[in-house]
mmCIF file of C-alpha atoms in Angstrom:
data_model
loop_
_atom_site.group_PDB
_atom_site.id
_atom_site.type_symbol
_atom_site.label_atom_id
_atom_site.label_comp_id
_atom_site.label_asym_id
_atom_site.label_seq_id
_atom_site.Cartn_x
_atom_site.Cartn_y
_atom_site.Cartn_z
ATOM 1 C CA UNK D 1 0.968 -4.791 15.147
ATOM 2 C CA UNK D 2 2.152 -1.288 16.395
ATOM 3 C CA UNK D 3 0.021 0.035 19.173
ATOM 4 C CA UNK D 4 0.862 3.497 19.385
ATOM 5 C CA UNK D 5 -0.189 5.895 22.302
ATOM 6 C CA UNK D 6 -0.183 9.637 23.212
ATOM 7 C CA UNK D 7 3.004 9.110 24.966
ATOM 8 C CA UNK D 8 4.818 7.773 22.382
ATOM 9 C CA UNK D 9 4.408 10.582 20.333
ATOM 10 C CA UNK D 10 6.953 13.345 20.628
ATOM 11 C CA UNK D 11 5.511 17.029 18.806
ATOM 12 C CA UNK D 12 6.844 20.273 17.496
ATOM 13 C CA UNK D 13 10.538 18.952 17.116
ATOM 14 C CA UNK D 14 13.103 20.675 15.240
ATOM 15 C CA UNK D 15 16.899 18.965 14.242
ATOM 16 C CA UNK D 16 19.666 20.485 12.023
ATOM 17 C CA UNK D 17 20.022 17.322 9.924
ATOM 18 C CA UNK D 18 19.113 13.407 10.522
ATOM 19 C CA UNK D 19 21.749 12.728 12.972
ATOM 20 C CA UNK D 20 20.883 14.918 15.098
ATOM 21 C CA UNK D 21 17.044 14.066 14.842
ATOM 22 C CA UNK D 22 18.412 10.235 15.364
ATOM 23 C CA UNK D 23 19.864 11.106 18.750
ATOM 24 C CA UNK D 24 17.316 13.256 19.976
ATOM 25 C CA UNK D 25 15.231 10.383 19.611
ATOM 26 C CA UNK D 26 17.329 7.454 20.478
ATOM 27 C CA UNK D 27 17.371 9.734 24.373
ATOM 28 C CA UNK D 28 13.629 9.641 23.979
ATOM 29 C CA UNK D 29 13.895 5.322 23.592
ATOM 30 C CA UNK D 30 16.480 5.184 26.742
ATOM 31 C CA UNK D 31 14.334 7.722 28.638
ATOM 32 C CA UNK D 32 11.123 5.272 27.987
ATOM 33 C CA UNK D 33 14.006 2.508 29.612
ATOM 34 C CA UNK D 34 12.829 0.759 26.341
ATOM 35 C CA UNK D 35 17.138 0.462 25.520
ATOM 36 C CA UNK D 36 20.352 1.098 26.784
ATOM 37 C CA UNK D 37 22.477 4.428 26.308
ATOM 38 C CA UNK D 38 24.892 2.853 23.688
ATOM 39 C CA UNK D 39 22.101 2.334 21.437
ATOM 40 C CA UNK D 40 22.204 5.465 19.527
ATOM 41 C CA UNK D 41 26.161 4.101 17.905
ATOM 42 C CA UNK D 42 23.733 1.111 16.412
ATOM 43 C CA UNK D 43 20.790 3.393 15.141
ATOM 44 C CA UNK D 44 24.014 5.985 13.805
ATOM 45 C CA UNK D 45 25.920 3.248 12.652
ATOM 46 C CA UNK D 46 22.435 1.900 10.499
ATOM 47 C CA UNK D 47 21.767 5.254 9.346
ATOM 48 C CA UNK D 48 25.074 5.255 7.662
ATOM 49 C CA UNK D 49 24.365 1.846 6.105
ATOM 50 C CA UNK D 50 21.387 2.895 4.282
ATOM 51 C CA UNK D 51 19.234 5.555 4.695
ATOM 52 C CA UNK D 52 16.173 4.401 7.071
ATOM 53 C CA UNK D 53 13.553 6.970 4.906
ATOM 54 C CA UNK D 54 10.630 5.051 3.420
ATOM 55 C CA UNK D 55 8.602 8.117 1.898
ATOM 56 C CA UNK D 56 5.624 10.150 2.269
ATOM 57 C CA UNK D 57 8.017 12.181 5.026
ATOM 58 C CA UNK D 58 8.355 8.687 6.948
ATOM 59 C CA UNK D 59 11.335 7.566 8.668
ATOM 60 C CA UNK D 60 11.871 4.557 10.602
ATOM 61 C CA UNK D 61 15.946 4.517 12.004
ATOM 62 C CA UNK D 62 16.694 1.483 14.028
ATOM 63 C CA UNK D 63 19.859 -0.130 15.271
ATOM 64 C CA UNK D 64 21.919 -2.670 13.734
ATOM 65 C CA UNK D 65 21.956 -6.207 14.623
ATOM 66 C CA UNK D 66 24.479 -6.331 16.811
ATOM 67 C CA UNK D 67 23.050 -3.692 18.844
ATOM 68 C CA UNK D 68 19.973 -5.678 19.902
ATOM 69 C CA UNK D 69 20.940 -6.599 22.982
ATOM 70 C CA UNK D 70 20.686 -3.204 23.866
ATOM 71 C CA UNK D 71 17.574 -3.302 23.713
ATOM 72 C CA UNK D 72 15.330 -3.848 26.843
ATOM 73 C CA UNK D 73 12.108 -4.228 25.400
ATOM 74 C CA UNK D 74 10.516 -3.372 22.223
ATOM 75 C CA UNK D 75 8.982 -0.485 21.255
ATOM 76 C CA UNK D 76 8.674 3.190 19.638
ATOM 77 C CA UNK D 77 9.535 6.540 19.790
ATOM 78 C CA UNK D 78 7.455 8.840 17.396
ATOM 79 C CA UNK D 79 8.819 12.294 16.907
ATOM 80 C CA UNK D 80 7.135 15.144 14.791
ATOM 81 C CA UNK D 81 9.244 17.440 13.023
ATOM 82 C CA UNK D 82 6.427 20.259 11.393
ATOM 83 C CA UNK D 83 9.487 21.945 10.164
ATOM 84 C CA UNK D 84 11.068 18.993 8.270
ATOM 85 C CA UNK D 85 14.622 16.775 8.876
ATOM 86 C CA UNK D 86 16.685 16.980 5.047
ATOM 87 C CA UNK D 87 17.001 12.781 5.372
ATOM 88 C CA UNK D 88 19.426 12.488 2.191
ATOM 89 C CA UNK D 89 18.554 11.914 -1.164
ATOM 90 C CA UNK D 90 16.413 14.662 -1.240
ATOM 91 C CA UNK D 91 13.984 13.602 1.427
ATOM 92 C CA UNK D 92 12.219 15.102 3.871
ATOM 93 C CA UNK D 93 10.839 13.312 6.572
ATOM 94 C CA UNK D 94 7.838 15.057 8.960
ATOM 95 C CA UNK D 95 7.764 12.135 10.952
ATOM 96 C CA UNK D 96 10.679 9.661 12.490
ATOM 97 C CA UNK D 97 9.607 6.590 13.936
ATOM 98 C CA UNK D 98 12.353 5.018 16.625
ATOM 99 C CA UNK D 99 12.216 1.370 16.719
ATOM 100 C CA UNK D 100 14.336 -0.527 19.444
ATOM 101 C CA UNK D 101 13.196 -3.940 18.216
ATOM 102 C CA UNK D 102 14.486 -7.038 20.222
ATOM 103 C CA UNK D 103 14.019 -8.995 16.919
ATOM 104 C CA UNK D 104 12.446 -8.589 13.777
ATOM 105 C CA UNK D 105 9.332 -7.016 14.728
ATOM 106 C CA UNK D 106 9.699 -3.385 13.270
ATOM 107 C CA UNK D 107 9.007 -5.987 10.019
ATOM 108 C CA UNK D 108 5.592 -5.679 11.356
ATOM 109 C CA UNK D 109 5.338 -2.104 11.975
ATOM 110 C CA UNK D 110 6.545 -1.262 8.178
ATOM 111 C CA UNK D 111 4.495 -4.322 6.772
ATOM 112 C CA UNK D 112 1.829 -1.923 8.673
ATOM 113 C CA UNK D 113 2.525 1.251 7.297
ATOM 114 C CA UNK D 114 1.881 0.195 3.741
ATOM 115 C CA UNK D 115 -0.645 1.705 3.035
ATOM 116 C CA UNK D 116 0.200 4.823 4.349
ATOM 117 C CA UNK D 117 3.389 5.059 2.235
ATOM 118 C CA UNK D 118 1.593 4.068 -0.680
ATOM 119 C CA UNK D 119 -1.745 6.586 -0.135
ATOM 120 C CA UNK D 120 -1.233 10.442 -1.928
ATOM 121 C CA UNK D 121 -1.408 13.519 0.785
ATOM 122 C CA UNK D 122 0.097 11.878 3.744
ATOM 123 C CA UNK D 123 2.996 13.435 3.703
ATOM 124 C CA UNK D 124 1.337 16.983 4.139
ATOM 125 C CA UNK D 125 -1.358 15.926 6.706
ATOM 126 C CA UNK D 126 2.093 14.284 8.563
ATOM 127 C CA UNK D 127 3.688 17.879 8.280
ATOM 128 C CA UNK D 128 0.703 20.035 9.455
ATOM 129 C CA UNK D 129 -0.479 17.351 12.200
ATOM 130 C CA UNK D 130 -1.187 19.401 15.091
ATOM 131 C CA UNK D 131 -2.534 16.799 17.948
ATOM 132 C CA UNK D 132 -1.066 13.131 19.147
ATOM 133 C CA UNK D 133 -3.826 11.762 18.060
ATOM 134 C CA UNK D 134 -3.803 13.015 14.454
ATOM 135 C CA UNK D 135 -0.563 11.447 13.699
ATOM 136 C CA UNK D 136 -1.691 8.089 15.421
ATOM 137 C CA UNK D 137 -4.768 7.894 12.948
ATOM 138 C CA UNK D 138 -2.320 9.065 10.170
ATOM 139 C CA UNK D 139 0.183 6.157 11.281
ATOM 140 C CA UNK D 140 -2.496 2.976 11.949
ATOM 141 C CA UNK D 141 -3.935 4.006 8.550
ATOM 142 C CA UNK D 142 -7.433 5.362 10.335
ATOM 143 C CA UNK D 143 -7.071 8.413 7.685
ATOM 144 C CA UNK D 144 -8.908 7.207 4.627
ATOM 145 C CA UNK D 145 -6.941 8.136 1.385
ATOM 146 C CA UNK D 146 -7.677 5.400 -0.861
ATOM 147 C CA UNK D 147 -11.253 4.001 -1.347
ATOM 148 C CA UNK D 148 -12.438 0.515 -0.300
ATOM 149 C CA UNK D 149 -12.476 -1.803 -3.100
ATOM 150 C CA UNK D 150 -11.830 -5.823 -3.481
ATOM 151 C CA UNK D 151 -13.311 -8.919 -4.174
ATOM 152 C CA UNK D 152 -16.037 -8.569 -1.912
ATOM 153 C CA UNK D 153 -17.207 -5.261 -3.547
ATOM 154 C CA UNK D 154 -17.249 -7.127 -7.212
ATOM 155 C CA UNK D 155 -19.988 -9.265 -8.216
ATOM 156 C CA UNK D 156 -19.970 -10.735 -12.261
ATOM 157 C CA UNK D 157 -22.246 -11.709 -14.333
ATOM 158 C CA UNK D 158 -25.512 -10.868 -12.043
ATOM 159 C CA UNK D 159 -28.629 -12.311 -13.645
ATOM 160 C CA UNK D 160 -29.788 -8.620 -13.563
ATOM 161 C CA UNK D 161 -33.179 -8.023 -15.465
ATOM 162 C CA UNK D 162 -33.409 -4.142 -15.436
ATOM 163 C CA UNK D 163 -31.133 -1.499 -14.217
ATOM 164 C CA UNK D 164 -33.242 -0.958 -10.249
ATOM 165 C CA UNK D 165 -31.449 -5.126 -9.568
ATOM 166 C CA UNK D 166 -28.227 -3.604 -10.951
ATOM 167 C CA UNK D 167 -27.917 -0.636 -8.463
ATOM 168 C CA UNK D 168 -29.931 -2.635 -5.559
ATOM 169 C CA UNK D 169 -26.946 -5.166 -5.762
ATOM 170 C CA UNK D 170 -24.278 -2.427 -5.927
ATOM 171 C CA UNK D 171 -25.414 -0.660 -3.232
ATOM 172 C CA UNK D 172 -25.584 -3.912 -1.314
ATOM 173 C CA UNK D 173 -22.375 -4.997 -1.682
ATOM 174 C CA UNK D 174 -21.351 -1.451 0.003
ATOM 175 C CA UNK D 175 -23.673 -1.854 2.569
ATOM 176 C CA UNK D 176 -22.114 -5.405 3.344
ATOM 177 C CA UNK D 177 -18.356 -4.301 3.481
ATOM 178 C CA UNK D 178 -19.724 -1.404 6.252
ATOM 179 C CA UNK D 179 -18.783 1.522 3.512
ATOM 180 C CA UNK D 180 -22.402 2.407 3.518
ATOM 181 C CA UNK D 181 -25.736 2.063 5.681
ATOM 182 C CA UNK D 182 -29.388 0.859 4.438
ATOM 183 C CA UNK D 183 -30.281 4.135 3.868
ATOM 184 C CA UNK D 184 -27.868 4.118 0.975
ATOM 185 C CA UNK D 185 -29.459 1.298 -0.791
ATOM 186 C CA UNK D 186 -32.492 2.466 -0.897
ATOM 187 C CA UNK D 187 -31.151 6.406 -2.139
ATOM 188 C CA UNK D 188 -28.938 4.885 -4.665
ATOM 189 C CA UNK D 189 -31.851 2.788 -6.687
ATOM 190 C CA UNK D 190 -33.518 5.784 -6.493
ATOM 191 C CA UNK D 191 -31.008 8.174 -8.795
ATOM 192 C CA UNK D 192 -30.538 7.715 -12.524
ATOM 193 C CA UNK D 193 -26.776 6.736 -13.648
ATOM 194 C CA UNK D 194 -24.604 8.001 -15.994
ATOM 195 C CA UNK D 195 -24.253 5.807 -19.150
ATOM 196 C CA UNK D 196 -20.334 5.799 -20.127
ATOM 197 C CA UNK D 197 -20.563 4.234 -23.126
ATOM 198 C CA UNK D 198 -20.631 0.708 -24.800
ATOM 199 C CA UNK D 199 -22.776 -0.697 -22.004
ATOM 200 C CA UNK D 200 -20.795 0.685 -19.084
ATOM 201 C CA UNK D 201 -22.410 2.655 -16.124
ATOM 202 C CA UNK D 202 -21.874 5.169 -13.302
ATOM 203 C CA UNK D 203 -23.570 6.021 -10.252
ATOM 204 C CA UNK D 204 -22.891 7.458 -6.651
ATOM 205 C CA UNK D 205 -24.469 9.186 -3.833
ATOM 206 C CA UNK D 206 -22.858 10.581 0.010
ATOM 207 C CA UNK D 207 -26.010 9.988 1.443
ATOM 208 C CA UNK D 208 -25.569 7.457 4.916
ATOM 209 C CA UNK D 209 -21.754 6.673 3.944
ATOM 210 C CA UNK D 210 -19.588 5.295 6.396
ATOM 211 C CA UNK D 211 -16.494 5.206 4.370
ATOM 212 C CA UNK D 212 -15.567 5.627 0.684
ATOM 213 C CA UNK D 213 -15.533 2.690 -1.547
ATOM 214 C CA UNK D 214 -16.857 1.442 -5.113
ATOM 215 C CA UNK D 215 -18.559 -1.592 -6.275
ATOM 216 C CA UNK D 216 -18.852 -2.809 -9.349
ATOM 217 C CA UNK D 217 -21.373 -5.324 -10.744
ATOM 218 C CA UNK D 218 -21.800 -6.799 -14.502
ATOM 219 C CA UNK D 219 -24.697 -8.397 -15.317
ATOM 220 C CA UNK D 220 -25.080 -11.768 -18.093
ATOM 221 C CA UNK D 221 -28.402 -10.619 -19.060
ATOM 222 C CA UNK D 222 -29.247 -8.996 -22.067
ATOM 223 C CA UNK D 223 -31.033 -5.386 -20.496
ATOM 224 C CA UNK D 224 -31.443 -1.658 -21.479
ATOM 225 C CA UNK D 225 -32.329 1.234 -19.194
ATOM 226 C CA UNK D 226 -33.350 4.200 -21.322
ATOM 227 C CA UNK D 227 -33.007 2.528 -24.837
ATOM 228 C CA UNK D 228 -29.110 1.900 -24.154
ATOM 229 C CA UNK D 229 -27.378 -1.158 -23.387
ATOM 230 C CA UNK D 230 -26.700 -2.151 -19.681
ATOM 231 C CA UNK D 231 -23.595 -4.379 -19.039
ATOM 232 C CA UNK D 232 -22.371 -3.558 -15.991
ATOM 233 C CA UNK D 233 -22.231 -0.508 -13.056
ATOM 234 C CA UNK D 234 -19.868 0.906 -10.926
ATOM 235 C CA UNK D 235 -21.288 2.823 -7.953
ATOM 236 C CA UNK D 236 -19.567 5.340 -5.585
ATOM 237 C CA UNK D 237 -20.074 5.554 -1.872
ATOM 238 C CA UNK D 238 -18.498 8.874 -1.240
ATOM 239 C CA UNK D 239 -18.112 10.747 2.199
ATOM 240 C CA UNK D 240 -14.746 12.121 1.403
ATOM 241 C CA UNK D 241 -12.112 12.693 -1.504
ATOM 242 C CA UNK D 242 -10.604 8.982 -1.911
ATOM 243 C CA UNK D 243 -12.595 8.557 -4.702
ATOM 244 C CA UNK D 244 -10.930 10.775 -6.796
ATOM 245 C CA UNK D 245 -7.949 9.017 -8.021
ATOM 246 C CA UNK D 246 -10.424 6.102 -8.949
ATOM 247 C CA UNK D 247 -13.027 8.135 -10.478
ATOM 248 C CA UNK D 248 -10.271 9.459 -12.578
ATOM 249 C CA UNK D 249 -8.556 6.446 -14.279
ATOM 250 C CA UNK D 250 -12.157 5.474 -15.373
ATOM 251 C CA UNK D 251 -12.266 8.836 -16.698
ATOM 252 C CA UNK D 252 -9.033 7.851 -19.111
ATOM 253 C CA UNK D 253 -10.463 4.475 -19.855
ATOM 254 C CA UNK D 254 -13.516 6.177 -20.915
ATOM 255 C CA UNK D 255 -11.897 8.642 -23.232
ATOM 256 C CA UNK D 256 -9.876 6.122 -24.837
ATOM 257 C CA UNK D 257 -12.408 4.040 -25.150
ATOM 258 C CA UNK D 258 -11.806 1.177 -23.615
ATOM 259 C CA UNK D 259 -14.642 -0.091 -21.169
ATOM 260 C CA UNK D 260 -15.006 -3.095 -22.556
ATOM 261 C CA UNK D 261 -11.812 -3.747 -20.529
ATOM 262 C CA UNK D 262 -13.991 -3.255 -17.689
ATOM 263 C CA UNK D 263 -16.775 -5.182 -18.354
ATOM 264 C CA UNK D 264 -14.818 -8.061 -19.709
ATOM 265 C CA UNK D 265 -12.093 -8.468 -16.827
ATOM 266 C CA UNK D 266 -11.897 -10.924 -13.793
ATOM 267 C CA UNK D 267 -11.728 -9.709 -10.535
ATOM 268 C CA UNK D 268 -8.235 -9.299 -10.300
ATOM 269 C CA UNK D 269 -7.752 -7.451 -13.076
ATOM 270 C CA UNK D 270 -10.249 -4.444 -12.338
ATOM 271 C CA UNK D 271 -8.684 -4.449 -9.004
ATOM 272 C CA UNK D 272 -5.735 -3.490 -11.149
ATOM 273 C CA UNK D 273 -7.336 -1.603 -13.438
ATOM 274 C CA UNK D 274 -9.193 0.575 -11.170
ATOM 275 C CA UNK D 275 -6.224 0.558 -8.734
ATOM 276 C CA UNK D 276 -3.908 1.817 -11.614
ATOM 277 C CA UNK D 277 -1.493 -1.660 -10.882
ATOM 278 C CA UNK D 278 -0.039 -3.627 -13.199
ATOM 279 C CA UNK D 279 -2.817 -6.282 -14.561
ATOM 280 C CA UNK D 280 -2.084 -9.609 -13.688
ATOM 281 C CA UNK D 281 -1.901 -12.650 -16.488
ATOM 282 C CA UNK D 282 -2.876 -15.943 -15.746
ATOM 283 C CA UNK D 283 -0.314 -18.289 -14.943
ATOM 284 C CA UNK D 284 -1.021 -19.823 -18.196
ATOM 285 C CA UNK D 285 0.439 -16.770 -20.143
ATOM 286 C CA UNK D 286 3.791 -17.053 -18.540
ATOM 287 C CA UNK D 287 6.811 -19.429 -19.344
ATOM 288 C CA UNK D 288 7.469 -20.878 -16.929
ATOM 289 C CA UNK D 289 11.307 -19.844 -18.208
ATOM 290 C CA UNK D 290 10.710 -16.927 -16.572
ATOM 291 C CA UNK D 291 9.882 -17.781 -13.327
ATOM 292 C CA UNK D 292 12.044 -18.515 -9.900
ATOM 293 C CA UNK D 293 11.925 -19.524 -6.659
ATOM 294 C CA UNK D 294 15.207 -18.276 -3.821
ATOM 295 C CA UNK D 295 15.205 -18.776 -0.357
ATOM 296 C CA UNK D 296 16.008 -15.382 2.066
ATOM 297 C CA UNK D 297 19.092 -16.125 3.362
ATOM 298 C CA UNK D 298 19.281 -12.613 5.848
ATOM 299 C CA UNK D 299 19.105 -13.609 9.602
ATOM 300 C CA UNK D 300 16.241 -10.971 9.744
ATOM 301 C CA UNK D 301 14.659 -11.366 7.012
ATOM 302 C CA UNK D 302 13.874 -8.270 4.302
ATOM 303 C CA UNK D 303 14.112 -5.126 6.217
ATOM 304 C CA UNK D 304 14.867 -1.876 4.802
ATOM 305 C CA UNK D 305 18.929 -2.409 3.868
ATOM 306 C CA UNK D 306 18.256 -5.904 2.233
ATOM 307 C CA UNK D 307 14.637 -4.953 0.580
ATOM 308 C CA UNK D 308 16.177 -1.951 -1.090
ATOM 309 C CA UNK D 309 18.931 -3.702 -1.979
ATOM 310 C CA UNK D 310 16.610 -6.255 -3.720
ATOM 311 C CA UNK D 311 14.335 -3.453 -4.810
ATOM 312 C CA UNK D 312 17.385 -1.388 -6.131
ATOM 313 C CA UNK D 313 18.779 -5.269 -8.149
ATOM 314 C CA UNK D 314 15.129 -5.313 -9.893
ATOM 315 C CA UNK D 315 14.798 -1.945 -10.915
ATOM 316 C CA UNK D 316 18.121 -2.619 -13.531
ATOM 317 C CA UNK D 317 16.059 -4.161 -15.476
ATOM 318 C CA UNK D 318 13.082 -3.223 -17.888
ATOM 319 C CA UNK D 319 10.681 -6.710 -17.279
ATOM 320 C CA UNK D 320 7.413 -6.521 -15.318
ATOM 321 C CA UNK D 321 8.588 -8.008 -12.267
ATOM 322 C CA UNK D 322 6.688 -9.599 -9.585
ATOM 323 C CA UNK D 323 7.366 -11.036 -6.291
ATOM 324 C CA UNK D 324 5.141 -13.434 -4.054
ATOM 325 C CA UNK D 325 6.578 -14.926 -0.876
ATOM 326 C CA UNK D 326 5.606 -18.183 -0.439
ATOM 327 C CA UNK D 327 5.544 -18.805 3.321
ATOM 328 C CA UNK D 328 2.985 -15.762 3.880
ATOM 329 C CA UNK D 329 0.039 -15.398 1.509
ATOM 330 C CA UNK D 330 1.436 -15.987 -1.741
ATOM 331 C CA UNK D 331 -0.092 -12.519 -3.548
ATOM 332 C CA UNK D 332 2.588 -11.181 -6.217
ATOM 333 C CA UNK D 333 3.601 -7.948 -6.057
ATOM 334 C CA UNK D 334 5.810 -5.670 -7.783
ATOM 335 C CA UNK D 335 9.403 -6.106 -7.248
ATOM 336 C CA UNK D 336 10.132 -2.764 -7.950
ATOM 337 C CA UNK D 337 8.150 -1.361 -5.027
ATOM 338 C CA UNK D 338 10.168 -1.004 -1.727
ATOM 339 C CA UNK D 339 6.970 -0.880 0.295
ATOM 340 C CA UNK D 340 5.351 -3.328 -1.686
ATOM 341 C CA UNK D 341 8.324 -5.757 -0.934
ATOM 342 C CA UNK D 342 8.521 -5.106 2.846
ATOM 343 C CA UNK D 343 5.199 -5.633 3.354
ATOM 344 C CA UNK D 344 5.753 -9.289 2.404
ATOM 345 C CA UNK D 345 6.662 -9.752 6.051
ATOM 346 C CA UNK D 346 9.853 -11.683 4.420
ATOM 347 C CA UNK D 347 11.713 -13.837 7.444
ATOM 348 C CA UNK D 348 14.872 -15.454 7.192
ATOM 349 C CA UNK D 349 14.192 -18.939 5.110
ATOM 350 C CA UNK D 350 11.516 -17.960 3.579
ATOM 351 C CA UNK D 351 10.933 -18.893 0.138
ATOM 352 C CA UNK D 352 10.113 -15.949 -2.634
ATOM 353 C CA UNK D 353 8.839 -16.765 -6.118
ATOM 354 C CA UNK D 354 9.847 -14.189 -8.963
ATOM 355 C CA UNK D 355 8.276 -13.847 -11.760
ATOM 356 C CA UNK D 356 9.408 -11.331 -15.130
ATOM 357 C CA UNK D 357 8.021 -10.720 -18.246
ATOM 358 C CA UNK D 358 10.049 -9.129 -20.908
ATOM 359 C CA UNK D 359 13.071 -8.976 -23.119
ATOM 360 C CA UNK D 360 15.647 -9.029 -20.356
ATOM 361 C CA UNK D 361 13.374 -11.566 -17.795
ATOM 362 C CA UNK D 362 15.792 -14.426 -17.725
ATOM 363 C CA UNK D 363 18.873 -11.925 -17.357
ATOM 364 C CA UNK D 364 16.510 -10.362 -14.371
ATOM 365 C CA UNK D 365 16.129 -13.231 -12.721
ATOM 366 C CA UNK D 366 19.372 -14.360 -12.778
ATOM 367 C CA UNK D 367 20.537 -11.030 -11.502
ATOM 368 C CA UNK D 368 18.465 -11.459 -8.844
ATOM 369 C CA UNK D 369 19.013 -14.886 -7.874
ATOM 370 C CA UNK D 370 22.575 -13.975 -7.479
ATOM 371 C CA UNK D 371 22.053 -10.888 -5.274
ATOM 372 C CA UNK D 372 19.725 -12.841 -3.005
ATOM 373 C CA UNK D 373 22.265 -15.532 -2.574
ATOM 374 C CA UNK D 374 25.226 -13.084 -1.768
ATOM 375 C CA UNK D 375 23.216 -11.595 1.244
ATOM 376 C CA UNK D 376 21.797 -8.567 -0.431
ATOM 377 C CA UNK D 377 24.396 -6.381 1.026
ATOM 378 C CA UNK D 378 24.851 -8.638 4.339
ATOM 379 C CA UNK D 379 27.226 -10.823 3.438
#
């Protein structure tokens, strides 16, 4: 895991293009005696490979491979451009993140930054960071931008008998995954909720929240609360904006009309749902024609060069794509997703299981197959 300090971090940088930004820190990384002078040809030479920006104003350049034994031990060099470095493409990139990696650890540090690629506003918090320590809590993901909610937040089919059980068990569930205190149990069975319609309920409060995060409970008794149906709650724990983006895809499900999808889906799929992913079948609705297993053939696994080569392969195609590796913990994500990819942790050997649904699947996964045995742009 990347543990970054103060004195990694370099602020108020300025560079007339990428290059120049890659050299300024590559003499940061020999300074720090972290790797030898001749390193900056490898992190040059990988720069004009593929372009080493990941998004949300996030760079990462590296060496190459055959530049590691320059390196003396592993480790980082964080430099803050508040002015912005044109990265190609379009990009901008606030922060660059040096890696002199002795092996395949900076497959760590972006499995890491995950969810701060994937989380809306970083890249203007990144830009008008004005402390050390703001854009280490922006980089370990200590910034909340998305709000807590999985499996342990969910509880189906309750035995609920009025509405008080349904938010008492909410609230509990928040209090249990430390998003909210006891005080917030006992505030939250105090409020009335919102009825959304067709069974479906809403409540929140900000009162003794720790962190922002939903729960959502369903209940298989047959209950009322104010002469309307009760079959399930969501309830907010809200001491910031993280919410939002949750708050509003119920909003659209509401005003089409369809929160029955809520109340009738698994756990997975109102992860999804609520999440705004792509809902998961069961493995039952998928031929298993369109499913397939290739072994990573890359001496380092998927970093950034082979995943967006692999990204780049499935995004030719119009399928649902999914991608679960095998050898780590086997969740699918989508294949289209550069950061959802990388954060696989892929290793060389490792064994990845594809799996497409639509009218050009099997041409997908052929396509694929064959790019993953050529060496995705390795040889």
């Amino acid at each position: 895991m990347l543990k970054l300090d103060t004195s990694d971090i370099t602020l108020s940088q300025a560079a007339d293009n990428k290059f120049d930004a890659i050299k300024r820190i590559a003499s940061s990384l020999t300074d720090k005696n972290l790797v030898q002078s001749g390193y900056v040809d490898g992190m040059l030479n990988r720069e004009n490979q593929n372009s080493t920006f990941l998004g949300n104003g996030i760079a990462i350049p590296h060496g190459t491979t055959d530049t590691r034994n320059m390196v003396n031990t592993t480790g980082v060099a964080v430099h803050h451009f508040p002015q912005g470095v044109d990265w190609g493409d379009g990009n901008v990139a606030y922060v660059a993140i040096g890696i002199a990696a002795k092996s395949d650890e900076h497959l760590g540090i972006l499995k890491q930054l995950t969810k701060v690629l994937s989380a809306d506003g970083v890249e203007q918090r990144l830009r008008d960071a004005k402390s050390e320590q703001e854009i280490i809590a922006l980089l370990n993901g200590d910034v909340q931008f998305e709000a807590e909610f999985d499996a342990s937040l969910i509880q189906l089919q309750f035995p609920a008998s009025d509405m008080v059980q349904m938010c008492a068990v909410a609230g509990s569930l928040l209090k249990n995954t430390g998003c909210a205190e006891n005080a917030f149990v006992a505030d939250i069975v105090t409020k009335s909720p919102t009825h959304l319609g067709k069974g479906l309920w809403l409540i929140g409060s900000d009162q003794h929240v720790l962190r922002t995060g939903l729960s959502f409970v369903s209940t298989i008794n047959d209950c009322e609360y104010q002469g309307q149906k009760v079959h399930a709650l969501i309830a907010f724990a809200a001491c910031n904006n993280a919410h939002l983006d949750v708050l509003q895809r119920i909003t659209e499900l509401v005003f089409q009309q369809k929160q029955q999808s809520l109340i009738d889906a698994n756990a997975k799929q109102l992860i999804a749902l609520l999440k705004g992913e792509v809902v998961e079948h069961s493995s039952s609705d998928q031929s298993t024609d369109n499913i397939a297993t290739f072994k990573i053939k890359n001496a380092h696994g998927l970093h950034a060069r082979p995943g967006a080569m692999l990204v780049a392969e499935a995004k030719k195609f119009e399928s649902n794509i999914r991608v679960a590796n095998l050898d780590g913990d086997s969740k699918a994500v989508n294949a289209k997703s550069l950061m959802k990819v990388i954060a696989l942790g892929v290793k060389h050997g490792h064994q990845l299981q594809f799996t497409a649904e639509g009218h050009d699947a099997a041409q997908a996964l052929e396509a694929i197959g064959c790019a993953i045995n050529s060496g995705l742009g390795e040889g």
